Every structure is written in structure tokens, then in C-alpha cells.
GROMACS .gro file of C-alpha atoms in nm:
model
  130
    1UNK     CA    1  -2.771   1.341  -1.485
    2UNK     CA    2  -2.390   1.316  -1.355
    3UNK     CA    3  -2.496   1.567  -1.104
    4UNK     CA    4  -2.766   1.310  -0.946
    5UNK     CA    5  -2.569   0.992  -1.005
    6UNK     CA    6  -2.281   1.178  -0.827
    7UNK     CA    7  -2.511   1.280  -0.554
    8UNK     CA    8  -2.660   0.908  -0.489
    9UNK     CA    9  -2.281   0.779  -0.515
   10UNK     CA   10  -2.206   1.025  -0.217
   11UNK     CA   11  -2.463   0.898  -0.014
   12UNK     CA   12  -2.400   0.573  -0.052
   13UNK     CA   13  -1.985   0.629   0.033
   14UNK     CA   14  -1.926   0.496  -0.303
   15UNK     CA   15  -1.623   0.736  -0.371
   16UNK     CA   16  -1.500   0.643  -0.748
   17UNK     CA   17  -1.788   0.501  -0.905
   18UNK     CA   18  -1.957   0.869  -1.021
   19UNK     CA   19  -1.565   0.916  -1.220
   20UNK     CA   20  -1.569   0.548  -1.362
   21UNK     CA   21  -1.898   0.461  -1.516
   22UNK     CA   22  -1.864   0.651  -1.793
   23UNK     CA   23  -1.505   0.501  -1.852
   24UNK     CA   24  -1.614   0.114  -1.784
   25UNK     CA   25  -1.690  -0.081  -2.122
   26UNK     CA   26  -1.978  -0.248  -2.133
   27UNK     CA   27  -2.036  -0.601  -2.272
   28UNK     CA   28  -2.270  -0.748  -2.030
   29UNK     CA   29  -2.486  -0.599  -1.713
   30UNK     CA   30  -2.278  -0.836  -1.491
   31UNK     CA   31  -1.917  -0.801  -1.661
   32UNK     CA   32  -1.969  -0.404  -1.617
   33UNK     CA   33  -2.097  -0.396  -1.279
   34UNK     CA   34  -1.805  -0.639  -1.195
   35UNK     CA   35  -1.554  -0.378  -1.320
   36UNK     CA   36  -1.697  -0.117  -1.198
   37UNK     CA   37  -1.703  -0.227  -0.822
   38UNK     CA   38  -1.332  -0.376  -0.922
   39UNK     CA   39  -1.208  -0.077  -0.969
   40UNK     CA   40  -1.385   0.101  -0.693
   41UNK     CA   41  -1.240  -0.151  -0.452
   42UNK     CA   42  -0.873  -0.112  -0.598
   43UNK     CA   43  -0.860   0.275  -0.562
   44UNK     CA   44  -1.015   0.296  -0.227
   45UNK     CA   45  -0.761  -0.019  -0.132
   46UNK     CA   46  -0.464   0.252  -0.297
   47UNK     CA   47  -0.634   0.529  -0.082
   48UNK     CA   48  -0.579   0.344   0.227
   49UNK     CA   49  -0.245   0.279   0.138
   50UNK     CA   50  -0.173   0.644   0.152
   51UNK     CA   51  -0.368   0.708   0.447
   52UNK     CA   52  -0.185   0.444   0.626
   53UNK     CA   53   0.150   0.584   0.480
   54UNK     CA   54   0.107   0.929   0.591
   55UNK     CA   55  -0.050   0.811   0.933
   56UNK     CA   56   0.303   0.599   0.997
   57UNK     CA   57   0.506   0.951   0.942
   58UNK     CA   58   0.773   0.820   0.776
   59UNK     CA   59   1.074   1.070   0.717
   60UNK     CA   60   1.126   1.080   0.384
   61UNK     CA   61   0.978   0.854   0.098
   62UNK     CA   62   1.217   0.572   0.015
   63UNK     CA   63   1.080   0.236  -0.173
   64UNK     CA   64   1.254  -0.088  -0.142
   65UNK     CA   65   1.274  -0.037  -0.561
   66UNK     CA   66   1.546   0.240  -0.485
   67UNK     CA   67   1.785   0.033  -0.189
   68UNK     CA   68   2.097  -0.095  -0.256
   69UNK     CA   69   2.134  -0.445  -0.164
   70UNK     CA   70   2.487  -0.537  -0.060
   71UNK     CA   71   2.733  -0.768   0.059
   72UNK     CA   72   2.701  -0.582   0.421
   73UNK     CA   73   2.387  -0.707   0.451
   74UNK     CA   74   2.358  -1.039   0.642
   75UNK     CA   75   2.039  -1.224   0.711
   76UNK     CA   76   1.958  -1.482   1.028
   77UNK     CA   77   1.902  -1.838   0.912
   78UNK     CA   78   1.551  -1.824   0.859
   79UNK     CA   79   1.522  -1.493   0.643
   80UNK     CA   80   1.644  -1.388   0.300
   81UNK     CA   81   1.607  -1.096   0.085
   82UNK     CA   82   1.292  -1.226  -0.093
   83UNK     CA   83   1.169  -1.319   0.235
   84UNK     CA   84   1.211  -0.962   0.393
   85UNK     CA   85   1.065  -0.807   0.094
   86UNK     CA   86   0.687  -1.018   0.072
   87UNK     CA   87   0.639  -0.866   0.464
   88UNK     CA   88   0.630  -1.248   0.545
   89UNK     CA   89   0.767  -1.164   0.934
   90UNK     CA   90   0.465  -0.936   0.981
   91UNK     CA   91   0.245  -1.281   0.904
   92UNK     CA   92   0.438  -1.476   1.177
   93UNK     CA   93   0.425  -1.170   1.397
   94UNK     CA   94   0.820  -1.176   1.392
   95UNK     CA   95   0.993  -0.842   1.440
   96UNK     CA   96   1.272  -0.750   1.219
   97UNK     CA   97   1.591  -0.551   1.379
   98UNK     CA   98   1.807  -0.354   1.181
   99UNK     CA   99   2.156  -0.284   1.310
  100UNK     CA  100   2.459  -0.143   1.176
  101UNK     CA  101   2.738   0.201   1.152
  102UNK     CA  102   2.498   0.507   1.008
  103UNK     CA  103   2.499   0.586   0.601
  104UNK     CA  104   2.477   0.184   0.566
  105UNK     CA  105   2.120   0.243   0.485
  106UNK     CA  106   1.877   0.105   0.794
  107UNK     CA  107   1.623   0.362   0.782
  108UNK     CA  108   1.594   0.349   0.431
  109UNK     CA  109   1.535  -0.020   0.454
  110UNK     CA  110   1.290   0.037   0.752
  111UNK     CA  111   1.120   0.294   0.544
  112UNK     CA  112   1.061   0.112   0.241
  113UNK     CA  113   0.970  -0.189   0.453
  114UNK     CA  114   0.726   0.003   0.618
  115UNK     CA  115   0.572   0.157   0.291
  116UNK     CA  116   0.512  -0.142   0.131
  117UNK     CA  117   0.325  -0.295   0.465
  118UNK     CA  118   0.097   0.027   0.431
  119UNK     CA  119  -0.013  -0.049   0.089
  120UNK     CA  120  -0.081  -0.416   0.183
  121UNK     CA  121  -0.295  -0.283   0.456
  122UNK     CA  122  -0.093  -0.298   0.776
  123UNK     CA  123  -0.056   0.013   1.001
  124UNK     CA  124   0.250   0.079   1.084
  125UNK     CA  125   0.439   0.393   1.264
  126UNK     CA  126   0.824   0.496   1.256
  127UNK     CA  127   0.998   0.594   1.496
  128UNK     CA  128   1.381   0.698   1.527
  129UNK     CA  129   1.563   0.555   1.876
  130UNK     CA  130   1.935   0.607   1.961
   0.00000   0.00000   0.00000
């Protein structure tokens, strides 16, 4: 039976589902077909995160969990920290420039900036200029 299920899953691109049924509780027909196709959207939402991730060819794999936020760090008028960190410019189509001596940690900012907009769905590519 998990050999046909899988089969008709494949066919209809429905990547998860033939791992999850099984692992769903059931209450209700509609309550378990809800979490099923929940979940089936999350991880294919995750798999595009990583797609878009690896796509952007970032240099190493910093998070904006791991930067150190310091007093060297000054923000224009209309940004802040909290601001920079919900991807907010990328809704008002702003760009963000990040300037400063080298070690003060710019690419690991850009990095982790550009991480996070992968996982919300944005493409994004890095790129290194002098």
C-alpha cells in the first residue's frame, strides 16, 4: 500500500505527503487533511528556502542569530536594528549599504541578511565588490 500511495503522491508533485500520513493524528476527515497539506506546504516552503540559499552562493553560512551588534554600528534616521532584521527595506524596495574598515563584520551582516530573505522567499545573490 505505501508503495502505491507513494507512487500517486509522485505523480501528483505532492513531495511530503507519502512520509506524513502515517504521522498526522486523526480526529476529523477535515482537521487531518488540514494538517496534512499544512505540513506539506511548510516543508516545501523550508525547501525553497534552501534552494534559494544555495542559488544566492553565499560564502560561508552566517545567521543574524550569531552577529555581534555593536556600538560601531550606526543606522540612517529611518532604520533600526529591528527594522533591518524583519527585511522591511526589501518591502519598500530600499537598498541597504554596508560600509566600514574590514573584520567589522559587513559580510557577515550581508550574509545573514541575505539568508533570512531566502527563507522568506526572496531570491537573492551575493556578490563581493572592492
Amino acid at each position: 500500500m505505501s508503495d502505491v500511495i507513494r507512487e500517486k503522491c509522485k505523480l501528483l508533485r505532492l513531495a511530503y505527503i507519502a512520509d506524513l500520513y502515517e504521522k498526522v493524528p486523526f480526529e476529523n476527515p477535515e482537521q487531518y487533511l488540514m494538517d496534512l497539506l499544512q505540513q506539506e506546504i511548510e516543508l516545501r516552503e523550508i525547501a525553497k528556502g534552501e534552494r534559494l540559499i544555495k542559488k544566492a552562493k553565499f560564502m560561508n553560512e552566517k545567521e543574524l542569530e550569531d552577529y555581534q551588534w555593536g556600538d560601531h554600528i550606526h543606522f540612517p534616521s529611518n532604520l533600526d536594528r529591528d527594522g533591518l532584521e524583519s527585511l522591511s527595506f526589501i518591502k519598500r524596495k530600499e537598498n541597504v549599504i554596508l560600509s566600514g574598515a574590514p573584520g567589522t563584520g559587513k559580510s557577515h551582516l550581508a550574509t545573514a541578511l541575505g539568508r533570512k530573505a531566502c527563507r522568506n522567499g526572496y531570491e537573492v545573490r551575493f556578490y563581493r565588490v572592492a
